[in-house]
Coordinates of C-alpha atoms and ligand atoms in Angstrom, one line a residue:
M6 CA -48.4 -238.2 34.8
K7 CA -50.4 -235.5 33.1
I8 CA -48.4 -233.5 30.5
R9 CA -50.0 -230.6 28.6
I10 CA -48.8 -228.4 25.7
G11 CA -49.8 -224.8 25.2
L12 CA -49.4 -222.3 22.4
G13 CA -49.6 -218.5 22.6
Y14 CA -49.3 -215.6 20.2
D15 CA -49.5 -211.8 20.6
I16 CA -48.8 -208.6 18.7
H17 CA -48.7 -205.0 19.9
R18 CA -48.3 -201.7 18.0
L19 CA -45.2 -199.7 18.5
E20 CA -45.8 -196.0 19.3
E21 CA -43.8 -193.0 20.4
G22 CA -43.8 -191.9 24.0
R23 CA -44.1 -195.3 25.7
K24 CA -41.4 -197.3 27.4
L25 CA -40.5 -200.6 25.7
F26 CA -40.9 -203.7 27.9
L27 CA -40.2 -207.2 26.5
G28 CA -39.7 -210.3 28.5
G29 CA -40.1 -208.2 31.7
V30 CA -37.1 -206.1 30.8
E31 CA -37.2 -202.4 30.0
I32 CA -35.3 -201.7 26.8
D33 CA -33.9 -198.3 25.8
F34 CA -35.7 -197.4 22.5
P35 CA -37.6 -194.3 21.3
K36 CA -40.9 -196.3 21.0
G37 CA -42.8 -198.7 23.2
L38 CA -45.7 -201.1 22.8
R39 CA -49.2 -199.7 23.0
G40 CA -51.5 -201.6 25.4
H41 CA -53.7 -201.4 28.4
S42 CA -50.9 -203.0 30.3
D43 CA -47.2 -202.4 29.6
G44 CA -47.7 -204.1 26.2
D45 CA -45.1 -206.8 26.8
C46 CA -46.1 -209.2 23.9
L47 CA -43.6 -211.9 24.9
I48 CA -45.1 -212.3 28.3
H49 CA -48.6 -212.1 26.9
A50 CA -47.8 -214.9 24.5
I51 CA -46.3 -217.0 27.4
I52 CA -49.4 -216.3 29.5
D53 CA -51.7 -217.4 26.7
A54 CA -49.6 -220.6 26.2
L55 CA -49.8 -221.4 29.9
L56 CA -53.6 -220.7 30.1
G57 CA -54.1 -222.8 27.0
A58 CA -52.2 -225.7 28.6
L59 CA -54.5 -225.4 31.6
G60 CA -57.5 -225.4 29.4
K61 CA -58.5 -222.0 30.6
E62 CA -59.8 -218.9 28.9
D63 CA -57.3 -216.5 27.3
I64 CA -55.5 -213.5 28.7
G65 CA -58.2 -211.1 27.7
H66 CA -60.7 -213.0 29.8
H67 CA -58.5 -213.1 32.9
F68 CA -57.1 -209.5 32.6
P69 CA -59.7 -207.5 30.6
D70 CA -58.6 -204.2 29.1
T71 CA -61.7 -202.6 30.6
D72 CA -60.5 -203.3 34.1
A73 CA -58.7 -200.2 35.6
R74 CA -56.7 -202.5 37.9
Y75 CA -54.7 -203.6 34.8
K76 CA -54.0 -200.1 33.4
D77 CA -50.3 -199.9 32.8
V78 CA -49.7 -203.0 34.9
R79 CA -46.4 -204.7 34.5
S80 CA -46.9 -208.0 32.7
T81 CA -44.6 -209.7 35.1
E82 CA -47.4 -209.2 37.7
L83 CA -49.9 -210.8 35.4
L84 CA -47.5 -213.7 34.8
E85 CA -47.1 -214.2 38.6
K86 CA -50.9 -214.4 38.8
V87 CA -51.0 -217.1 36.1
M88 CA -48.3 -219.0 37.9
S89 CA -50.5 -219.0 41.0
L90 CA -53.2 -220.6 38.8
M91 CA -50.7 -223.2 37.7
S92 CA -49.9 -224.0 41.4
E93 CA -53.6 -224.3 42.2
K94 CA -53.9 -226.8 39.4
N95 CA -50.9 -228.6 40.8
M96 CA -49.0 -228.0 37.5
E97 CA -45.4 -226.9 36.8
V98 CA -43.6 -225.7 33.7
L99 CA -41.3 -228.2 32.1
N100 CA -39.9 -225.9 29.4
I101 CA -40.8 -222.9 27.3
D102 CA -39.7 -221.9 23.8
A103 CA -40.5 -218.5 22.4
I104 CA -39.8 -216.2 19.5
I105 CA -39.9 -212.4 19.4
I106 CA -40.3 -210.9 16.0
A107 CA -38.9 -207.3 15.9
E108 CA -37.1 -205.4 13.2
N109 CA -35.7 -203.0 15.8
P110 CA -34.4 -202.7 18.4
K111 CA -32.0 -205.6 18.1
L112 CA -33.0 -207.9 21.0
A113 CA -30.3 -210.5 21.1
P114 CA -28.2 -208.5 23.7
H115 CA -31.3 -208.4 26.0
V116 CA -32.2 -212.1 25.9
S117 CA -30.1 -213.2 28.9
R118 CA -31.7 -210.5 31.0
M119 CA -35.1 -211.6 29.9
K120 CA -34.2 -215.2 31.0
E121 CA -32.9 -213.9 34.4
T122 CA -36.2 -212.0 34.9
L123 CA -38.7 -214.7 33.7
G124 CA -36.9 -217.8 34.9
P125 CA -37.6 -217.3 38.6
I126 CA -41.2 -216.4 37.9
L127 CA -41.8 -219.4 35.7
K128 CA -39.7 -221.6 38.1
V129 CA -37.5 -222.9 35.3
E130 CA -33.7 -222.9 34.8
K131 CA -32.3 -220.9 31.9
D132 CA -31.7 -224.1 29.8
S133 CA -35.5 -224.7 30.0
L134 CA -36.4 -221.3 28.7
G135 CA -35.8 -220.6 25.0
I136 CA -36.1 -217.0 23.8
K137 CA -35.2 -216.3 20.2
A138 CA -35.2 -212.9 18.6
K139 CA -35.5 -212.4 14.9
T140 CA -36.5 -209.8 12.4
N141 CA -39.3 -210.0 9.8
E142 CA -36.8 -209.4 7.0
G143 CA -38.3 -206.0 6.4
L144 CA -41.6 -207.4 5.4
G145 CA -45.1 -206.1 6.4
A146 CA -46.1 -204.3 9.5
L147 CA -43.5 -206.1 11.7
G148 CA -40.8 -205.4 9.2
N149 CA -41.8 -201.7 9.0
E150 CA -41.3 -201.4 12.8
E151 CA -45.1 -200.8 13.3
A152 CA -45.4 -203.6 15.7
I153 CA -43.6 -206.4 17.6
A154 CA -45.0 -209.9 17.8
S155 CA -44.2 -213.0 19.9
W156 CA -45.0 -216.7 19.8
A157 CA -44.6 -219.0 22.8
Q158 CA -45.0 -222.7 23.3
V159 CA -45.0 -224.4 26.7
L160 CA -44.9 -227.8 28.1
V161 CA -46.4 -228.3 31.6
R162 CA -46.8 -231.3 33.8
E163 CA -48.6 -232.4 36.9
I164 CA -46.5 -232.1 40.1
K165 CA -46.3 -235.5 41.8
Ligands
MG214 MG1 -51.1 -208.4 24.5

């Protein structure tokens, strides 16, 4: 049986006047993530991990920020497209583990909603989807609330 691992990372700037989306969930906060899409860096990290596991080009290649179709697109839609690629390759997600690094807002109260949103798209149960929220201990751009970053690691396998 073919098993593949994938790793993804993403960072987006926080700016005033944008809605904040993380893990497919809208979070009440005065700032949001700048981006051509909704800026959801957790989903982008997961997408890059999945694409990496499939040996494909990265998210910027598949969904270029020069393409008007992806202007302000919800990242959950992009993730659904990548899951279609997974199906075409006859691959399924075994588990995912991810980290969001944000000084503010506090994200722990939103993690279960993120899992409820992402689990059905990724076709995994909650216990196969790890999402951990942590701060950057006040250090650097992440610690200064200038940006939010995410890491994601995935394990995928061939469907029998
Ligand atoms: Mg991104």
